[in-house]
């Protein structure tokens, strides 16, 4: 356990000591000597970001209901890291202030690629060897899960075991097995050989990649009885799985200070750039009764004054309007607001908006994604200019005067007229606001259009495309910016450098691990934060390790190339992804899965079953 006097000295010199003290409402502290397995949930970013993550809250309370302990650790902000290194304070957990290295298992969640250097930094702060091969029996087992675990190879040399898929069931199965390890005094290797029998578990040390003379993967060999293909884990019935009745309430403001109600998992839109829309299939909904009961318990146990109805596409929840009407009836007088983080561009959304604005007007963000209809067809984004303008007409009548539009630049097949379309849509929204009767124009109008730089991701139809070069990203962004002259229309763009490095890691193989290590050696950390990201460090690391942008970022992959994540089965077939890629290049759309089954390969999908029953009748 960390010495109290040392910790107090450190906390007096940092900006936000509440990040490190624990003891928040609903947090759990157990006697670590009496529990069977002690687990640390590690979020490789600052406390305020990690505490807003729903997955942390779920696994924290799920694990602590068993005879196991789950404690938390976050990446220390640079001011705290400086104090920890100066005072020789190793990385510790919030609940017990115990050293992380004294736990059985240290589990990282992989939410975004630019957090990976923080993982290495946290291991170093914990005095745990960074490479798996260098860790002994006394070191904790290092595991990782989350969306980025589906493309795990850049971290393969550092992580002992990856969990692929939804964790509510498989995490407890892994902890149960570790309990047996302790009882039977298995070695770490003996444990790992048994762990690979659990569906959804990937142990990198039992696999070998062989490369050809071009640097492409020639062969992937599974050893020690490991499966050649690993299938993701998913929860079939969301109503029957573990449900949150409370969350930890931080002492300081976090990114999301509210109750989060997860309505369903999966998405049926089939946007070709969206990894989440592919890896979280099939769609599975929670019942209205279940959600209402969950909201009631969470509000009672936290005191929050806002409920966020969360999903990949929240407006697609089958019973959204009835759910909102029930929640508003119960909470309107108590001034508990509702919010929807993802909004759909159609008239149904207006009905929803009228309900949730009764307590609080939330900000409005719409995502056309691309400036022209042609390019929206390429990416399979089922939104038209008319959809956007009709919705803007409606929200302006309801009293909104500020709108945010979200786009991407560098999308496959993008042309200059597609960039012009971003300007035209932005000005079109402005014109819809002011081209109304003067008595209806209220509020200080502002439209903010922001453009991110497109990053191709694994398990999407665009996993084969070459990423736009850094200098071309800048050229596209400046082209748009130069055309926007009206102060009522703002344009912002994300850093091309961060997007380029994200692209390298997102589609990287095991060799990218040495790039991560070298970048960390040179001082890289908190790379997802613009004030800390240093592209020169990454340039130097690439030069030192021989990792090139031409190979990992800019190169177009052939359809028959063995990709570093091909050994993982997410349920969506590679044939389907290829078909969608080819349709994109032909500028053809694919219908929403709720309208017809598109044969993505998931055989236990409700949409699939319904469609094929209809075919049998015919």
Coordinates of C-alpha atoms in Angstrom, one line a residue, residues 162-539:
X162 CA -7.1 -10.3 -25.2
X163 CA -10.9 -10.6 -24.6
X164 CA -12.7 -10.3 -27.9
X165 CA -16.3 -9.1 -27.7
X166 CA -18.8 -8.1 -25.0
X167 CA -17.4 -8.8 -21.6
X168 CA -20.2 -9.4 -19.2
X169 CA -20.0 -13.2 -19.4
X170 CA -16.4 -13.9 -20.5
X171 CA -14.8 -11.7 -17.9
X172 CA -16.3 -13.7 -15.1
X173 CA -15.4 -17.0 -16.9
X174 CA -11.8 -15.8 -17.0
X175 CA -11.8 -14.8 -13.3
X176 CA -13.3 -18.2 -12.4
X177 CA -10.4 -19.9 -14.3
X178 CA -7.9 -17.6 -12.5
X179 CA -9.4 -18.7 -9.2
X180 CA -8.7 -22.3 -10.2
X181 CA -5.1 -21.3 -11.1
X182 CA -4.5 -20.0 -7.6
X183 CA -6.1 -23.0 -6.0
X184 CA -4.1 -25.5 -8.1
X185 CA -0.9 -23.4 -8.2
X186 CA -0.8 -23.5 -12.0
X187 CA 2.0 -21.6 -13.8
X188 CA 1.1 -18.6 -16.0
X189 CA 1.7 -20.8 -19.0
X190 CA -0.5 -23.5 -17.7
X191 CA -3.2 -21.0 -17.1
X192 CA -2.9 -19.5 -20.6
X193 CA -3.2 -22.9 -22.2
X194 CA -6.5 -23.4 -20.4
X195 CA -7.7 -19.9 -21.1
X196 CA -7.5 -20.4 -24.9
X197 CA -10.3 -22.9 -24.5
X198 CA -12.7 -20.1 -23.4
X199 CA -14.4 -18.7 -26.5
X200 CA -13.4 -15.2 -27.3
X201 CA -10.0 -15.4 -25.7
X202 CA -6.8 -14.6 -27.7
X203 CA -3.4 -15.3 -26.3
X204 CA -0.8 -13.8 -28.7
X205 CA 2.2 -16.0 -27.6
X206 CA 0.5 -19.1 -29.1
X207 CA 0.5 -17.6 -32.6
X208 CA 3.3 -16.8 -35.0
X209 CA 3.2 -14.5 -38.1
X210 CA 5.5 -15.3 -41.1
X211 CA 6.1 -12.5 -43.6
X212 CA 7.1 -12.6 -47.2
X213 CA 9.8 -10.6 -49.0
X214 CA 7.3 -7.7 -49.5
X215 CA 6.6 -7.5 -45.8
X216 CA 3.1 -8.9 -46.2
X217 CA 1.8 -11.7 -43.9
X218 CA 2.5 -15.0 -45.6
X219 CA 1.2 -17.3 -43.0
X220 CA -0.2 -17.3 -39.5
X221 CA 0.5 -20.4 -37.3
X222 CA -1.5 -21.3 -34.2
X223 CA 0.5 -23.3 -31.6
X224 CA -0.1 -25.2 -28.4
X225 CA -3.6 -26.2 -29.4
X226 CA -4.8 -22.6 -29.9
X227 CA -7.8 -22.1 -32.3
X228 CA -6.9 -20.8 -35.7
X229 CA -10.0 -18.7 -35.7
X230 CA -11.3 -16.8 -32.7
X231 CA -15.0 -15.9 -32.5
X232 CA -16.1 -12.8 -30.7
X233 CA -18.3 -13.1 -27.6
X234 CA -21.7 -11.4 -27.5
X235 CA -24.7 -11.3 -25.2
X236 CA -27.8 -12.6 -26.9
X237 CA -30.5 -11.4 -24.4
X238 CA -29.8 -8.0 -23.0
X239 CA -32.6 -8.1 -20.6
X240 CA -31.2 -11.2 -18.9
X241 CA -27.6 -10.0 -18.5
X242 CA -26.2 -8.1 -15.6
X243 CA -27.8 -4.6 -15.2
X244 CA -26.5 -1.5 -13.6
X245 CA -28.6 -0.2 -10.7
X246 CA -26.0 2.5 -9.7
X247 CA -22.8 4.1 -10.9
X248 CA -19.9 5.7 -9.2
X249 CA -20.5 9.4 -8.8
X250 CA -17.2 11.4 -9.1
X251 CA -16.3 14.4 -6.9
X252 CA -15.3 16.4 -9.9
X253 CA -16.9 17.1 -13.2
X254 CA -16.3 14.5 -15.9
X255 CA -17.0 14.3 -19.6
X256 CA -20.5 12.9 -19.0
X257 CA -22.1 13.7 -15.6
X258 CA -25.4 11.8 -16.1
X259 CA -27.1 8.4 -16.0
X260 CA -26.5 6.5 -19.2
X261 CA -29.2 4.1 -20.3
X262 CA -28.0 1.7 -23.0
X263 CA -31.1 0.9 -25.1
X264 CA -29.7 -1.6 -27.5
X265 CA -26.5 -2.9 -29.1
X266 CA -25.7 -3.1 -32.8
X267 CA -26.7 -1.0 -35.7
X268 CA -28.5 -1.7 -39.0
X269 CA -27.5 1.2 -41.1
X270 CA -24.4 -0.4 -42.6
X271 CA -22.2 2.8 -43.0
X272 CA -19.1 1.6 -44.7
X273 CA -16.7 3.6 -42.7
X274 CA -18.0 2.6 -39.3
X275 CA -16.2 -0.2 -37.4
X276 CA -18.6 -0.1 -34.5
X277 CA -21.6 -0.8 -36.8
X278 CA -19.9 -4.0 -38.0
X279 CA -18.3 -5.4 -34.8
X280 CA -21.4 -4.9 -32.6
X281 CA -23.8 -6.7 -34.9
X282 CA -26.5 -8.1 -34.6
X283 CA -28.9 -5.6 -33.2
X284 CA -30.4 -6.5 -29.8
X285 CA -32.8 -4.3 -27.8
X286 CA -33.7 -4.0 -24.2
X287 CA -37.4 -3.8 -23.3
X288 CA -39.0 -0.6 -22.3
X289 CA -40.0 -1.9 -18.8
X290 CA -36.4 -2.9 -18.2
X291 CA -35.1 0.5 -19.2
X292 CA -37.6 2.4 -17.1
X293 CA -36.8 0.3 -14.0
X294 CA -33.1 0.8 -14.7
X295 CA -33.5 4.6 -15.0
X296 CA -35.5 4.7 -11.7
X297 CA -32.8 2.8 -9.8
X298 CA -29.9 4.8 -11.3
X299 CA -31.5 8.2 -10.5
X300 CA -32.3 7.2 -7.0
X301 CA -28.7 5.9 -6.3
X302 CA -26.9 8.8 -8.0
X303 CA -28.9 12.0 -7.8
X304 CA -28.1 12.9 -11.4
X305 CA -30.4 15.3 -13.2
X306 CA -30.0 14.0 -16.7
X307 CA -30.6 10.6 -18.4
X308 CA -28.7 9.9 -21.7
X309 CA -30.4 7.4 -24.0
X310 CA -27.4 5.7 -25.5
X311 CA -26.8 3.5 -28.5
X312 CA -25.0 3.6 -31.8
X313 CA -28.1 5.1 -33.4
X314 CA -30.5 5.9 -30.5
X315 CA -33.4 7.1 -32.7
X316 CA -33.6 3.6 -34.1
X317 CA -34.8 2.1 -30.9
X318 CA -38.2 0.5 -31.8
X319 CA -40.1 1.9 -28.8
X320 CA -38.2 5.2 -28.4
X321 CA -41.2 7.5 -28.3
X322 CA -43.2 5.4 -25.8
X323 CA -40.0 5.1 -23.6
X324 CA -39.4 8.9 -23.7
X325 CA -43.1 9.6 -22.9
X326 CA -42.9 7.3 -19.8
X327 CA -39.6 8.8 -18.6
X328 CA -40.8 12.4 -19.1
X329 CA -44.1 11.7 -17.3
X330 CA -42.1 10.4 -14.3
X331 CA -39.2 12.9 -14.3
X332 CA -40.5 16.2 -15.9
X333 CA -41.6 17.7 -12.6
X334 CA -38.4 16.5 -10.9
X335 CA -36.5 18.5 -13.6
X336 CA -34.6 15.4 -14.8
X337 CA -33.6 16.0 -18.4
X338 CA -33.3 13.5 -21.3
X339 CA -30.7 13.6 -24.0
X340 CA -30.0 11.7 -27.2
X341 CA -26.3 11.5 -28.2
X342 CA -27.0 10.4 -31.7
X343 CA -29.8 12.1 -33.8
X344 CA -31.5 10.9 -36.9
X345 CA -32.2 13.3 -39.8
X346 CA -36.0 12.6 -40.3
X347 CA -39.3 13.9 -39.2
X348 CA -39.6 11.2 -36.5
X349 CA -36.7 12.9 -34.7
X350 CA -38.7 16.1 -34.4
X351 CA -41.4 14.3 -32.4
X352 CA -38.7 13.0 -30.1
X353 CA -37.1 16.4 -29.7
X354 CA -40.4 18.0 -28.7
X355 CA -40.6 15.6 -25.8
X356 CA -37.1 15.9 -24.5
X357 CA -37.0 19.7 -24.7
X358 CA -39.7 20.0 -22.0
X359 CA -37.0 20.0 -19.4
X360 CA -33.8 21.2 -21.1
X361 CA -32.8 22.2 -24.7
X362 CA -29.8 20.0 -25.5
X363 CA -27.3 20.8 -28.2
X364 CA -28.0 19.6 -31.8
X365 CA -25.3 17.8 -33.8
X366 CA -26.1 16.3 -37.1
X367 CA -23.8 14.1 -39.1
X368 CA -24.2 14.2 -42.9
X369 CA -20.6 12.8 -43.0
X370 CA -20.0 13.9 -46.6
X371 CA -20.8 17.0 -48.6
X372 CA -22.4 15.5 -51.7
X373 CA -25.1 12.9 -52.3
X374 CA -22.7 10.9 -54.5
X375 CA -20.2 10.5 -51.7
X376 CA -22.9 9.8 -49.1
X377 CA -23.9 6.9 -51.4
X378 CA -20.3 5.7 -51.5
X379 CA -20.1 5.5 -47.7
X380 CA -23.7 4.2 -47.5
X381 CA -24.9 7.1 -45.4
X382 CA -28.7 7.3 -46.0
X383 CA -29.1 11.0 -45.6
X384 CA -30.1 13.6 -48.2
X385 CA -29.7 17.3 -48.4
X386 CA -33.5 17.5 -48.2
X387 CA -33.5 15.5 -44.9
X388 CA -31.0 18.0 -43.4
X389 CA -32.9 21.1 -44.5
X390 CA -36.3 19.8 -43.5
X391 CA -35.0 18.9 -40.0
X392 CA -33.3 22.3 -39.7
X393 CA -36.6 24.1 -40.7
X394 CA -38.3 22.2 -37.9
X395 CA -35.7 22.7 -35.2
X396 CA -35.5 26.4 -36.0
X397 CA -39.3 26.7 -35.6
X398 CA -38.9 25.0 -32.2
X399 CA -36.5 27.7 -31.1
X400 CA -33.0 26.2 -31.7
X401 CA -30.5 28.6 -33.2
X402 CA -27.2 26.7 -32.9
X403 CA -26.4 23.6 -35.0
X404 CA -23.3 21.5 -35.4
X405 CA -22.6 19.5 -38.6
X406 CA -20.1 16.7 -38.6
X407 CA -18.2 15.7 -41.8
X408 CA -15.2 13.6 -42.8
X409 CA -12.6 14.5 -45.4
X410 CA -10.4 12.1 -47.2
X411 CA -13.1 9.5 -47.8
X412 CA -12.7 7.0 -50.6
X413 CA -13.3 8.5 -54.1
X414 CA -13.6 12.0 -52.7
X415 CA -13.5 14.8 -55.3
X416 CA -13.3 18.6 -55.2
X417 CA -17.1 18.9 -55.6
X418 CA -17.6 16.8 -52.5
X419 CA -15.6 19.4 -50.5
X420 CA -17.7 22.1 -52.1
X421 CA -20.7 20.3 -50.8
X422 CA -19.5 20.8 -47.2
X423 CA -19.5 24.5 -47.8
X424 CA -22.9 24.4 -49.6
X425 CA -24.6 22.4 -46.8
X426 CA -23.2 24.7 -44.1
X427 CA -24.4 27.8 -46.0
X428 CA -27.7 26.1 -46.7
X429 CA -28.4 25.6 -43.0
X430 CA -27.6 29.3 -42.5
X431 CA -30.0 30.3 -45.2
X432 CA -32.8 28.2 -43.8
X433 CA -32.5 30.1 -40.5
X434 CA -32.5 33.6 -42.0
X435 CA -34.9 33.0 -44.9
X436 CA -37.9 33.0 -42.6
X437 CA -40.3 35.7 -41.5
X438 CA -38.5 38.2 -39.2
X439 CA -40.8 37.6 -36.3
X440 CA -39.8 33.9 -36.3
X441 CA -36.0 34.6 -36.2
X442 CA -34.9 34.2 -32.6
X443 CA -31.6 33.5 -31.0
X444 CA -28.0 34.1 -31.9
X445 CA -27.5 31.8 -34.9
X446 CA -24.4 29.8 -35.4
X447 CA -23.6 26.7 -37.5
X448 CA -20.3 25.0 -36.8
X449 CA -19.1 22.5 -39.3
X450 CA -16.2 20.2 -38.2
X451 CA -14.3 17.8 -40.4
X452 CA -12.3 14.8 -39.1
X453 CA -9.7 13.1 -41.3
X454 CA -11.0 9.7 -42.4
X455 CA -9.1 6.7 -40.9
X456 CA -9.7 3.3 -42.5
X457 CA -10.5 0.6 -39.9
X458 CA -10.4 -3.2 -39.8
X459 CA -13.6 -5.1 -40.2
X460 CA -15.1 -2.4 -42.5
X461 CA -15.6 -2.4 -46.2
X462 CA -12.9 0.3 -46.4
X463 CA -10.3 -1.8 -44.6
X464 CA -8.4 -2.2 -47.9
X465 CA -8.2 1.5 -49.0
X466 CA -5.1 3.7 -48.8
X467 CA -5.5 6.6 -46.3
X468 CA -5.2 10.2 -47.7
X469 CA -1.7 11.6 -47.3
X470 CA -1.0 14.2 -44.6
X471 CA -0.3 17.0 -47.0
X472 CA -3.5 16.2 -48.9
X473 CA -5.6 16.3 -45.8
X474 CA -4.3 19.8 -45.1
X475 CA -5.0 20.9 -48.7
X476 CA -8.6 19.7 -48.4
X477 CA -9.1 21.4 -45.1
X478 CA -7.6 24.7 -46.3
X479 CA -9.7 24.5 -49.5
X480 CA -12.9 24.4 -47.4
X481 CA -11.8 27.0 -44.9
X482 CA -10.9 29.5 -47.6
X483 CA -14.4 29.4 -49.0
X484 CA -16.2 30.1 -45.7
X485 CA -16.3 33.8 -45.1
X486 CA -19.4 34.3 -43.0
X487 CA -18.8 34.7 -39.3
X488 CA -22.1 32.9 -38.7
X489 CA -20.6 29.8 -40.3
X490 CA -17.5 28.3 -38.5
X491 CA -15.3 25.5 -39.9
X492 CA -13.0 23.4 -37.8
X493 CA -10.8 20.4 -38.8
X494 CA -9.0 17.8 -36.8
X495 CA -5.3 17.2 -36.9
X496 CA -4.2 15.3 -39.9
X497 CA -1.0 14.1 -38.0
X498 CA -3.0 12.4 -35.3
X499 CA -5.3 10.8 -37.8
X500 CA -2.3 9.5 -39.8
X501 CA -0.8 7.9 -36.7
X502 CA -4.1 6.5 -35.7
X503 CA -4.3 4.9 -39.1
X504 CA -0.9 3.3 -38.8
X505 CA -1.9 1.7 -35.5
X506 CA -5.5 0.8 -36.4
X507 CA -4.3 -1.5 -39.3
X508 CA -1.0 -2.4 -37.9
X509 CA 0.6 -5.8 -37.5
X510 CA 2.9 -7.0 -34.7
X511 CA 5.8 -5.1 -36.0
X512 CA 4.0 -1.8 -35.1
X513 CA 4.6 -2.8 -31.4
X514 CA 8.2 -1.7 -31.7
X515 CA 7.0 1.7 -33.0
X516 CA 4.8 2.1 -30.0
X517 CA 7.6 1.2 -27.7
X518 CA 10.1 3.6 -29.4
X519 CA 7.6 6.5 -29.4
X520 CA 7.0 5.9 -25.6
X521 CA 10.7 5.9 -25.0
X522 CA 11.0 9.2 -26.8
X523 CA 8.2 10.7 -24.5
X524 CA 4.9 10.0 -26.3
X525 CA 1.9 9.9 -24.0
X526 CA -1.7 11.3 -24.0
X527 CA -1.5 11.3 -27.8
X528 CA -5.2 11.7 -28.0
X529 CA -4.8 15.2 -26.5
X530 CA -3.8 17.9 -28.9
X531 CA -1.7 19.7 -26.3
X532 CA 0.4 16.6 -25.7
X533 CA 0.6 15.0 -29.1
X534 CA 4.0 15.5 -30.7
X535 CA 4.2 14.4 -34.3
X536 CA 8.0 14.9 -34.3
X537 CA 8.3 12.1 -31.7
X538 CA 6.4 9.7 -34.0
X539 CA 8.4 10.7 -37.0

